Tab-separated table of C-alpha atoms and ligand atoms in Angstrom:
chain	number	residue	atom	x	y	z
C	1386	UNK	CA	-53.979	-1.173	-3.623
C	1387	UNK	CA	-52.513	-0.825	-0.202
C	1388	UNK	CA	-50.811	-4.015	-0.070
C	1389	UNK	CA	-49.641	-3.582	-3.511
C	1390	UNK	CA	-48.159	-0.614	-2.555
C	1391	UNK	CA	-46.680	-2.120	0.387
C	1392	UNK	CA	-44.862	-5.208	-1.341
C	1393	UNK	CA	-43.188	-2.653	-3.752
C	1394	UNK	CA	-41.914	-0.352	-1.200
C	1395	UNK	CA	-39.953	-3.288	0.458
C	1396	UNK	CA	-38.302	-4.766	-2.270
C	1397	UNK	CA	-37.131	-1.665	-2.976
C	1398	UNK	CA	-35.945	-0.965	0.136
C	1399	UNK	CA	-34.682	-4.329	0.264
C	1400	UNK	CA	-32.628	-4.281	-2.700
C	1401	UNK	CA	-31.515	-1.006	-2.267
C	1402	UNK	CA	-30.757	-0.840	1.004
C	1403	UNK	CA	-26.511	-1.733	0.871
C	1404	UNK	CA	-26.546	0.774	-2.043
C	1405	UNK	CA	-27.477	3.842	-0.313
C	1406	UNK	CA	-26.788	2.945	3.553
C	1407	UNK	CA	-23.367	4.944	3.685
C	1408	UNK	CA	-24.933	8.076	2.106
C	1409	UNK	CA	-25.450	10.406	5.022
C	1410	UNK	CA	-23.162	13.433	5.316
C	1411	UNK	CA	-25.110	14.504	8.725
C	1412	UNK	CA	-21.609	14.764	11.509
C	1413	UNK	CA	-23.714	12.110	13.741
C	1414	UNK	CA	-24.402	10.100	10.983
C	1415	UNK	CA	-20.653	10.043	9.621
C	1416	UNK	CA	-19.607	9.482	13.477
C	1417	UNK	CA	-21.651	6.378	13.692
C	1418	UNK	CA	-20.812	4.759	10.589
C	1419	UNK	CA	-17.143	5.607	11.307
C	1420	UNK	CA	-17.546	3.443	14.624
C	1421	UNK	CA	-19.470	0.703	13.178
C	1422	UNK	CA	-18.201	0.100	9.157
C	1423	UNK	CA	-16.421	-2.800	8.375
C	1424	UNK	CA	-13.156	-2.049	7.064
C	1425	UNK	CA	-11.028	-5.365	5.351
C	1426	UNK	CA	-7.406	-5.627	4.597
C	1427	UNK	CA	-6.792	-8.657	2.642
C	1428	UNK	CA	-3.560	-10.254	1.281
C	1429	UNK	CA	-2.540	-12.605	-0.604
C	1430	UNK	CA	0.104	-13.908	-2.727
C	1431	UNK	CA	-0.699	-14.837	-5.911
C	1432	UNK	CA	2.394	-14.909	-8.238
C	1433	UNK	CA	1.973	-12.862	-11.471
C	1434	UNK	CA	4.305	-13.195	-14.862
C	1435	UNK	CA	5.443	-9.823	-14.787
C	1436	UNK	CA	4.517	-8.678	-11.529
C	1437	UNK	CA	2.775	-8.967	-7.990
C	1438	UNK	CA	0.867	-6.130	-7.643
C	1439	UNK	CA	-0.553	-3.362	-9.325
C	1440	UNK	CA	-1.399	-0.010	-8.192
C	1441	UNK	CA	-2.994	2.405	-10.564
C	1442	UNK	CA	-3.088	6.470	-9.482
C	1443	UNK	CA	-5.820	8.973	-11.465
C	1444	UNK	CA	-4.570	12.768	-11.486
C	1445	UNK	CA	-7.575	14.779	-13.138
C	1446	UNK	CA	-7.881	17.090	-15.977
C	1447	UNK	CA	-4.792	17.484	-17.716
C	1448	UNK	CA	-3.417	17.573	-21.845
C	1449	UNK	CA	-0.453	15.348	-22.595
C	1450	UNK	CA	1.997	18.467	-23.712
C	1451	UNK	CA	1.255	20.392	-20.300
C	1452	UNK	CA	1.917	17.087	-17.752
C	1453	UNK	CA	5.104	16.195	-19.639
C	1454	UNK	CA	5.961	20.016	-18.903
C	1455	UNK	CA	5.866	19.731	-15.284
C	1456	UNK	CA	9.565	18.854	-13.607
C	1457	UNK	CA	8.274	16.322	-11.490
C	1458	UNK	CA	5.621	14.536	-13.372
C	1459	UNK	CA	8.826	14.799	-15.781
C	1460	UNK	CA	11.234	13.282	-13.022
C	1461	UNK	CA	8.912	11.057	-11.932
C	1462	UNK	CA	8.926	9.501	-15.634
C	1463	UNK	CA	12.514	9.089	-15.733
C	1464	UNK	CA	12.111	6.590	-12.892
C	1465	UNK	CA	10.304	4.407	-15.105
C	1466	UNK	CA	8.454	4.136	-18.609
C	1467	UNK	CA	6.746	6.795	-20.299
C	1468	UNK	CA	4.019	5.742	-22.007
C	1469	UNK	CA	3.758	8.303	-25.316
C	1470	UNK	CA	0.580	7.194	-26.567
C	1471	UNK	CA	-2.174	6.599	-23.999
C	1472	UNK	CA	-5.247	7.933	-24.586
C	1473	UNK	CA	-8.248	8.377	-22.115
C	1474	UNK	CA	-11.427	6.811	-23.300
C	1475	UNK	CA	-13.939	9.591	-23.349
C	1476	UNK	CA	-15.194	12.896	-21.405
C	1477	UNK	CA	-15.643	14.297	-18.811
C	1478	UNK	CA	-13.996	12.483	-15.839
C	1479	UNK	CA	-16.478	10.057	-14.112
C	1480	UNK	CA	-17.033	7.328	-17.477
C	1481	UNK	CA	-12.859	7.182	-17.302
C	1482	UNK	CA	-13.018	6.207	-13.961
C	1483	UNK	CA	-15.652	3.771	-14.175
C	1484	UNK	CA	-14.761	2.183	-18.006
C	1485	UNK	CA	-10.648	1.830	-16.094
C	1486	UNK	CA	-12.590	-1.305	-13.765
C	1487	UNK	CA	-15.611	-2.430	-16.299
C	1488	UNK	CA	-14.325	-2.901	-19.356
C	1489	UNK	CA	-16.918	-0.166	-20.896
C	1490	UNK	CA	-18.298	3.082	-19.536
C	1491	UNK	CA	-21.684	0.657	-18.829
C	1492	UNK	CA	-23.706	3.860	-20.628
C	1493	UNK	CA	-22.134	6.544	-17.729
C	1494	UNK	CA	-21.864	9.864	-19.537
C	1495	UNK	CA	-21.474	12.850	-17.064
C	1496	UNK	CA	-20.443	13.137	-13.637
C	1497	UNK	CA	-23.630	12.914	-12.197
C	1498	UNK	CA	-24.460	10.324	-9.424
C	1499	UNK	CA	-24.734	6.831	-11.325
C	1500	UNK	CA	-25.463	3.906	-10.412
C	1501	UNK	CA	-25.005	0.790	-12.649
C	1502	UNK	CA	-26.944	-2.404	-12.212
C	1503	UNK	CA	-25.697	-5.572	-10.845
C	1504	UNK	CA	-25.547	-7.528	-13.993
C	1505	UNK	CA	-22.147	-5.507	-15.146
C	1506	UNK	CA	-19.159	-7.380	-13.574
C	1507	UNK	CA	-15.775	-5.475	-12.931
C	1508	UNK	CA	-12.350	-6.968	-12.372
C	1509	UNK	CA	-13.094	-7.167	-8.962
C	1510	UNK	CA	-14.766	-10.277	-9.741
C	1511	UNK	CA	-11.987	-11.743	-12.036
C	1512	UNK	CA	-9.514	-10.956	-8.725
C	1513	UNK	CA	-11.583	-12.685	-6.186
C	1514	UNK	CA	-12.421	-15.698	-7.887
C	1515	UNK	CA	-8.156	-16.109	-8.626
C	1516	UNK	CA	-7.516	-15.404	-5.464
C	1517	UNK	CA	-6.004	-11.762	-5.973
C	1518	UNK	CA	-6.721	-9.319	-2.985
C	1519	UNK	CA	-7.604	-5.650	-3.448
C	1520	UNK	CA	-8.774	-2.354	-2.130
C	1521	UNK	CA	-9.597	0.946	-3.420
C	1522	UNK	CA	-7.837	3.826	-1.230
C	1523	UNK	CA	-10.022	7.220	-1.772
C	1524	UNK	CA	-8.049	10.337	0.249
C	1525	UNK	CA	-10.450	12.111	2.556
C	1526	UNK	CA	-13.423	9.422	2.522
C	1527	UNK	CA	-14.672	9.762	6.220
C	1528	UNK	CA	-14.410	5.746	6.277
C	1529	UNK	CA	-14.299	2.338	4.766
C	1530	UNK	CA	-17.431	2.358	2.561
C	1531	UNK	CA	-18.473	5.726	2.185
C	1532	UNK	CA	-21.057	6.119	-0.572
C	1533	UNK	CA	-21.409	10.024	-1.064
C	1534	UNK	CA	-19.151	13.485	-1.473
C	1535	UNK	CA	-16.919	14.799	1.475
C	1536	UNK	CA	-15.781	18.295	1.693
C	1537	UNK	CA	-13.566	19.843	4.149
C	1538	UNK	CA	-15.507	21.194	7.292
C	1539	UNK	CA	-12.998	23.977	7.873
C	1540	UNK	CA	-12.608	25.314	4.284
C	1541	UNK	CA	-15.715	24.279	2.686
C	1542	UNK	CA	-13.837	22.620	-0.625
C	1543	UNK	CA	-13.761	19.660	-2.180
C	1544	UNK	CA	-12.112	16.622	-0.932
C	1545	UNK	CA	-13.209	13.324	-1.694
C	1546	UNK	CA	-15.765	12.458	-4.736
C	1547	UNK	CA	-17.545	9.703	-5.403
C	1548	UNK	CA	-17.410	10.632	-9.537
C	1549	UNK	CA	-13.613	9.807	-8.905
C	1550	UNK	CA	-14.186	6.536	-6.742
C	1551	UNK	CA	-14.243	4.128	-9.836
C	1552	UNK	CA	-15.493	1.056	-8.433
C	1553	UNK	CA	-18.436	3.146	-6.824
C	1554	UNK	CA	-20.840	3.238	-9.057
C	1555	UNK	CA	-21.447	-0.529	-9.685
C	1556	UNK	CA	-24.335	-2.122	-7.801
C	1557	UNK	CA	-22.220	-5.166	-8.165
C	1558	UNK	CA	-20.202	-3.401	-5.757
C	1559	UNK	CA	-21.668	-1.851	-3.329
C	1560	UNK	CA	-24.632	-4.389	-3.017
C	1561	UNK	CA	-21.662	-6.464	-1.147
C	1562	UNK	CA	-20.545	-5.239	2.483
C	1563	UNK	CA	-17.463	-7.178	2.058
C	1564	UNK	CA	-16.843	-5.272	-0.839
C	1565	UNK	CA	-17.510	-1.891	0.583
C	1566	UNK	CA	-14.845	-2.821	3.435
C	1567	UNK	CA	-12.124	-2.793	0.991
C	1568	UNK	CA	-12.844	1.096	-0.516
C	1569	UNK	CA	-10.810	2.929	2.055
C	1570	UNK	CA	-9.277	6.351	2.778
C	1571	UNK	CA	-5.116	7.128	3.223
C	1572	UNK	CA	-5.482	6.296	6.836
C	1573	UNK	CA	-5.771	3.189	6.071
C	1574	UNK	CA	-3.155	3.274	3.286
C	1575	UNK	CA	-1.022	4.318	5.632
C	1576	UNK	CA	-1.864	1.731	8.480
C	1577	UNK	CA	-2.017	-1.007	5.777
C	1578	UNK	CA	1.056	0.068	4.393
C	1579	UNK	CA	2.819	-0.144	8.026
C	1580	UNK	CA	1.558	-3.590	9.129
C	1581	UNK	CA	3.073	-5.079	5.903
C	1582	UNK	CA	-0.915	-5.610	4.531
C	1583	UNK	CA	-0.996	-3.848	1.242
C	1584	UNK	CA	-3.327	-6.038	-1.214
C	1585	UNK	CA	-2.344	-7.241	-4.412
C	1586	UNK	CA	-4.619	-4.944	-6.942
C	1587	UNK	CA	-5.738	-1.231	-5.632
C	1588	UNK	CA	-6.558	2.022	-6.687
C	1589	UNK	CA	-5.616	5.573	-5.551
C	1590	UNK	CA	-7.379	8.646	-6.364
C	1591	UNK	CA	-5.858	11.602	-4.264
C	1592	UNK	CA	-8.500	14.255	-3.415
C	1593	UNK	CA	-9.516	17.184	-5.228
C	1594	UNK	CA	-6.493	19.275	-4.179
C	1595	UNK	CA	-3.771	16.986	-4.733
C	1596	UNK	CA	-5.142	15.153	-8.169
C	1597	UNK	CA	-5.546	18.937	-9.588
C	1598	UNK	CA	-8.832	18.922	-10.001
C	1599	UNK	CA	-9.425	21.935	-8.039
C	1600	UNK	CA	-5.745	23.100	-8.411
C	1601	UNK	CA	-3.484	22.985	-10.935
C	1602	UNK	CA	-0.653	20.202	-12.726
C	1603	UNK	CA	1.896	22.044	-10.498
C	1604	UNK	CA	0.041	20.300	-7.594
C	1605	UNK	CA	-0.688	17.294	-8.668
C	1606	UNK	CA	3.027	16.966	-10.134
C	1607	UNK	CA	4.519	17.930	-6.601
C	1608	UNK	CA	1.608	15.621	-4.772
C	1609	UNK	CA	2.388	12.404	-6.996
C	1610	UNK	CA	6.460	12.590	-6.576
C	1611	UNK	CA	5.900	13.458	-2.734
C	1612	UNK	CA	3.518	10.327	-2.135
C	1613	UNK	CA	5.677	8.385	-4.802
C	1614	UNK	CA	9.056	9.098	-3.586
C	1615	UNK	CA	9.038	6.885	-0.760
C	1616	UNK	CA	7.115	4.320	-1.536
C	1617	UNK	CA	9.430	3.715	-4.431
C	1618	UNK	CA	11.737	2.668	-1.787
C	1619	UNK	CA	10.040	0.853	0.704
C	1620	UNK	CA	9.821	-2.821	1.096
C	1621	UNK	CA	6.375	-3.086	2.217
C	1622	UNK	CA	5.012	-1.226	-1.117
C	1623	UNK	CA	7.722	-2.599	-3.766
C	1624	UNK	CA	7.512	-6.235	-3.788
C	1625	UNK	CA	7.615	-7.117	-7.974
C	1626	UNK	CA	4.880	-3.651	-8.182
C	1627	UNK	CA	4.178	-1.846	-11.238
C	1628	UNK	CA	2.513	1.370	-10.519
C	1629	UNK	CA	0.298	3.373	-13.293
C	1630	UNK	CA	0.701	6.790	-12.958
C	1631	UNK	CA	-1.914	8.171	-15.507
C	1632	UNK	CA	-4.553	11.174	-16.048
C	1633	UNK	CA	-8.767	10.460	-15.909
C	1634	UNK	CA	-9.107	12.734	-19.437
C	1635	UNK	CA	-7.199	16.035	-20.882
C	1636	UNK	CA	-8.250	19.424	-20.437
C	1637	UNK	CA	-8.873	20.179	-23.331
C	1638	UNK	CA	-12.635	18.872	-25.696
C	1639	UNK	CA	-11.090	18.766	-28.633
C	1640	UNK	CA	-7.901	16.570	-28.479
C	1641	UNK	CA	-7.571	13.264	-28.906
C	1642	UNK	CA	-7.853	12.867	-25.166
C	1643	UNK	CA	-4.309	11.706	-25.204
C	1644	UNK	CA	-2.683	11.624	-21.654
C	1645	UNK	CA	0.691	11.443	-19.432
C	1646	UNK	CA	1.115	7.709	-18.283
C	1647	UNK	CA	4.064	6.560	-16.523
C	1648	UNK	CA	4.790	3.174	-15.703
C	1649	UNK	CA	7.314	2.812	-12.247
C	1650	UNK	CA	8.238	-0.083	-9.711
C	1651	UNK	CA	10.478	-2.943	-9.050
C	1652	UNK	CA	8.759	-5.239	-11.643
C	1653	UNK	CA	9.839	-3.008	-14.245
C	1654	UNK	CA	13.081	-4.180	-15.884
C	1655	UNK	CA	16.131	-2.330	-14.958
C	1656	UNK	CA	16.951	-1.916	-18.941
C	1657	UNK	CA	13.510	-0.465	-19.595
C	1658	UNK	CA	13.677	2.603	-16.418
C	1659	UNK	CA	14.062	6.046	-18.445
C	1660	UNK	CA	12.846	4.518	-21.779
C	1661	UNK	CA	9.676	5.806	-23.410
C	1662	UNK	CA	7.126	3.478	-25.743
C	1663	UNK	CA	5.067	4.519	-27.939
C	1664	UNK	CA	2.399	1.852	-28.365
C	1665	UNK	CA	-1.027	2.771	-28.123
C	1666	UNK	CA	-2.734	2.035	-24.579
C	1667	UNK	CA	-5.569	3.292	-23.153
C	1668	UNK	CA	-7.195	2.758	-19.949
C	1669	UNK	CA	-8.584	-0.472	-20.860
C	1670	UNK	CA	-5.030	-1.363	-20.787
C	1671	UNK	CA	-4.957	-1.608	-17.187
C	1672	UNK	CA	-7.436	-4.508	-16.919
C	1673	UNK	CA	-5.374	-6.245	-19.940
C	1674	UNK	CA	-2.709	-6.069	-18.018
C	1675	UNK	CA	-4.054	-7.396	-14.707
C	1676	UNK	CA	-5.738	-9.673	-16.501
C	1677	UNK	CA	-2.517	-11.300	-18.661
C	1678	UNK	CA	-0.424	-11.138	-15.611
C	1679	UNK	CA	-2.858	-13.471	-13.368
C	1680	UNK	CA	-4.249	-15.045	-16.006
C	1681	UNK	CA	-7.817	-14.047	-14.744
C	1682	UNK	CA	-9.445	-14.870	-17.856
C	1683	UNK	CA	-11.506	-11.340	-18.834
C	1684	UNK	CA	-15.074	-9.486	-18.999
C	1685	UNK	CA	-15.490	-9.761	-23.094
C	1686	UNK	CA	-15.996	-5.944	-23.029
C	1687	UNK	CA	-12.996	-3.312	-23.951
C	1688	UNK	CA	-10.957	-5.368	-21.874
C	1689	UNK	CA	-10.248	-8.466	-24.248
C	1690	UNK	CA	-9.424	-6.214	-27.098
C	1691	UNK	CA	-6.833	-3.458	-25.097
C	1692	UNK	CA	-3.119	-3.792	-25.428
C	1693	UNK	CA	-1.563	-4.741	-22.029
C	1694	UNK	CA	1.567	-2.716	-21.528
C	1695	UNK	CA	3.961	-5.994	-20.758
U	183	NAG	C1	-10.491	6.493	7.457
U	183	NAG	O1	-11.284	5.318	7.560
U	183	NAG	C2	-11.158	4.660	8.802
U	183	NAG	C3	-11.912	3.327	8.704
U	183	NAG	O2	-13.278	3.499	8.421
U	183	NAG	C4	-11.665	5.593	9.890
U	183	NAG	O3	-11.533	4.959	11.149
U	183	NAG	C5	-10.843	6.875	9.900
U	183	NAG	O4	-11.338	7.785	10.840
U	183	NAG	C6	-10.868	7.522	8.516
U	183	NAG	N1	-9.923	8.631	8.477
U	183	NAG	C7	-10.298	9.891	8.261
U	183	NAG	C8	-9.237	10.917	8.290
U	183	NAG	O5	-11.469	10.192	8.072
U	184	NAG	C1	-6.037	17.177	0.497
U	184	NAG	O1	-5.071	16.405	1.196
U	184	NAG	C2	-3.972	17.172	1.706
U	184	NAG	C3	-3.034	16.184	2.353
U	184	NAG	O2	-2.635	15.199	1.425
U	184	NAG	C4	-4.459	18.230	2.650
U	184	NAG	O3	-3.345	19.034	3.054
U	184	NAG	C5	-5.481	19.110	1.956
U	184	NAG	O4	-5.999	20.029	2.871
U	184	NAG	C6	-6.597	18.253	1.406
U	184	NAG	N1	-7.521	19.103	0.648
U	184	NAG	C7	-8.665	19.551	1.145
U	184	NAG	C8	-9.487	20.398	0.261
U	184	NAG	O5	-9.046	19.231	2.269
U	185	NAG	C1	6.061	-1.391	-25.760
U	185	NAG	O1	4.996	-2.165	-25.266
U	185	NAG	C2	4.574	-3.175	-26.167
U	185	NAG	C3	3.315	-3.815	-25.595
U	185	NAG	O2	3.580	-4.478	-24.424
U	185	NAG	C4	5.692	-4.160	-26.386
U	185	NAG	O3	5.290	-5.141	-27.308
U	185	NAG	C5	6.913	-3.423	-26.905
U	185	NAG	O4	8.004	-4.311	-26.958
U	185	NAG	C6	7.274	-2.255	-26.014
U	185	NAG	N1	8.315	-1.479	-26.639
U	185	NAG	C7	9.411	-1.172	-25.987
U	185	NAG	C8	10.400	-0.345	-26.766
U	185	NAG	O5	9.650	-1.505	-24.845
U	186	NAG	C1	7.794	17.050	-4.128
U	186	NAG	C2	8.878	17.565	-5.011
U	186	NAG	O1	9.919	16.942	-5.146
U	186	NAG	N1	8.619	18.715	-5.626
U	186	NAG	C3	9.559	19.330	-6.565
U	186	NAG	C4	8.851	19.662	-7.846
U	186	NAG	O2	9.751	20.281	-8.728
U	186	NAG	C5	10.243	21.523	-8.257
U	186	NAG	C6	11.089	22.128	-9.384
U	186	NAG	O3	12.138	21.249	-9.744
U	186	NAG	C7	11.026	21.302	-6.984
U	186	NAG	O4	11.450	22.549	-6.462
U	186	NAG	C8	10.127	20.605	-5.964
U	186	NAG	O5	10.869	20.303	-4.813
U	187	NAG	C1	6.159	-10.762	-20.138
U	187	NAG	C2	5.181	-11.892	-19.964
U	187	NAG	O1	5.453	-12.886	-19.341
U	187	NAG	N1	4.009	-11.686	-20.531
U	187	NAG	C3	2.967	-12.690	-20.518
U	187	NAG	C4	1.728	-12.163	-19.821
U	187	NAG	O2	0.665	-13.057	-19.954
U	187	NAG	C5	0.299	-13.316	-21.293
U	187	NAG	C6	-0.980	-14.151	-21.341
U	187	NAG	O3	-1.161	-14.938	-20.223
U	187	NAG	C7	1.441	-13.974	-22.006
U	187	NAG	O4	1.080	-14.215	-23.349
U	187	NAG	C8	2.644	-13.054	-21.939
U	187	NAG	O5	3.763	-13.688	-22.517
């Protein structure tokens, strides 16, 4: 009985352990971790038919009609290609986030901690095994790796979620220490994005004030064109990048979930900037469109079937 006991208790631990190592929220604990996690910044340079690198950017919680309303999510689409008819997959937030880099929601349904098991594959690994670098960059995660929820010790509110952090919630994932190096905050957006060592594939999610969540479109519309603005202009960011500008889910139940996408960079077409198409895409689309572009072969989930937008 004992030893039985005993054998199952460390294969637990042992299999679990890289899963739930970065959890603590304790100050000390967060200090340490800070100090000691790995944190990667690959490149590479794998060339793509329509582009080089992709960048895709969640804002939370927000009906089609009311984004297109808002001047700069409005401006911001006039620097690029509205897309008129993109749909989020389901509600609420968290199976969006997590379908956008698995080809399926993988059973998710709330926002609740999940965890899904190792056997589901994401396009992380159709990028490493072509070569393609990436990174995830999560504002306000306390550092590379971070498995839990952050709020903000002066305030008290939200700032970084894991239900937003779409690459998270795979075992596949986080099982991996390499991996976990490459889910990073905006520090090191912003250090990566100064040395010249921006990866080829990554993922934003702003925090809970700028992405609206917690706020309003106003916000998020003023957030996205201020972080956008200059990156649309420097060198180190635009080089052949498409950027997906898009929403997790609408507001509202009862829709059909449709939601403001914009498409912007250097790798779109100078003829195409200011046009709008109305083709339907959904967030599947983004893995199409990685996928075409590199050639990466795909998962045989949602993925295979999605339109790519080029
Ligand atoms: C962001 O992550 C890096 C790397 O783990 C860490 O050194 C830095 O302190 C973090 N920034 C903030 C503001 O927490
Ligand atoms: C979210 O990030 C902005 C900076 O981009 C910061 O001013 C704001 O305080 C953050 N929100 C919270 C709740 O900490
Ligand atoms: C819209 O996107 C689809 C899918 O990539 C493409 O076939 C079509 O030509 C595009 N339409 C316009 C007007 O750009
Ligand atoms: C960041 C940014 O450019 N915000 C703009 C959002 O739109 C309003 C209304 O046009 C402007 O006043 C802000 O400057
Ligand atoms: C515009 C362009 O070159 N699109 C290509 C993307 O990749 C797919 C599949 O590899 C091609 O069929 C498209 O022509």
């Amino acid at each position: 009985m004992w030893s039985a006991a005993c054998v199952f208790v460390s294969v637990w631990v042992g299999s679990a352990v890289a899963q739930t190592q970065y959890t603590s929220t304790g100050t000390a604990a967060v200090a340490k971790a800070r100090a000691t996690a790995l944190t990667e910044s690959p490149t590479s340079n794998v060339i793509g038919k329509t582009f080089n690198r992709f960048v895709s950017i969640f804002l939370e919680n927000t009906d089609y009609d009311t984004a297109a309303a808002d001047p700069n999510l409005s401006w911001l689409a006039s620097q690029g290609i509205l897309l008129s008819n993109y749909e989020a997959i389901t509600h609420p937030s968290q199976p969006n986030y997590v379908a956008s880099v698995g080809g399926s929601t993988n059973g998710v349904i709330s926002d609740l901690y999940s965890r899904i098991d190792s056997s589901h594959e994401t396009i992380v690994d159709l990028l490493e095994a072509n070569g393609v670098s990436w990174s995830e960059y999560q504002e306000d995660s306390p550092y590379s790796g971070f498995e839990a929820n952050w709020i903000n010790h002066q305030t008290g509110a939200n700032d970084y979620v894991r239900k937003h952090n779409p690459l998270m919630s795979y075992d596949s994932v986080t099982s991996n220490l390499d991996r976990l190096a490459k889910i990073k905050n905006f520090t090191m957006f912003e250090t990566d994005l100064n040395n010249n060592q921006l990866p080829q594939w990554m993922f934003i999610t702003p925090n809970m004030t700028n992405d609206g969540h917690d706020t309003s479109v106003t916000t998020a519309g003023a957030w996205a064109r201020s972080f956008l603005t200059p990156l649309l202009s420097n060198s180190n960011f635009m080089q052949r990048t498409l950027v997906l500008l898009t929403f997790d889910e609408s507001e509202n139940y009862f829709n059909n979930n449709q939601v403001f996408s914009i498409l912007l960079g250097d790798a779109i077409p100078a003829s195409s900037i200011g046009t709008s198409n109305s083709t339907a895409f959904n967030h599947y689309s983004q893995m199409a469109t990685v996928e075409n572009n590199w050639s990466l072969g795909n998962l045989g989930l949602n993925d295979a079937t999605a339109t790519p937008f080029f």
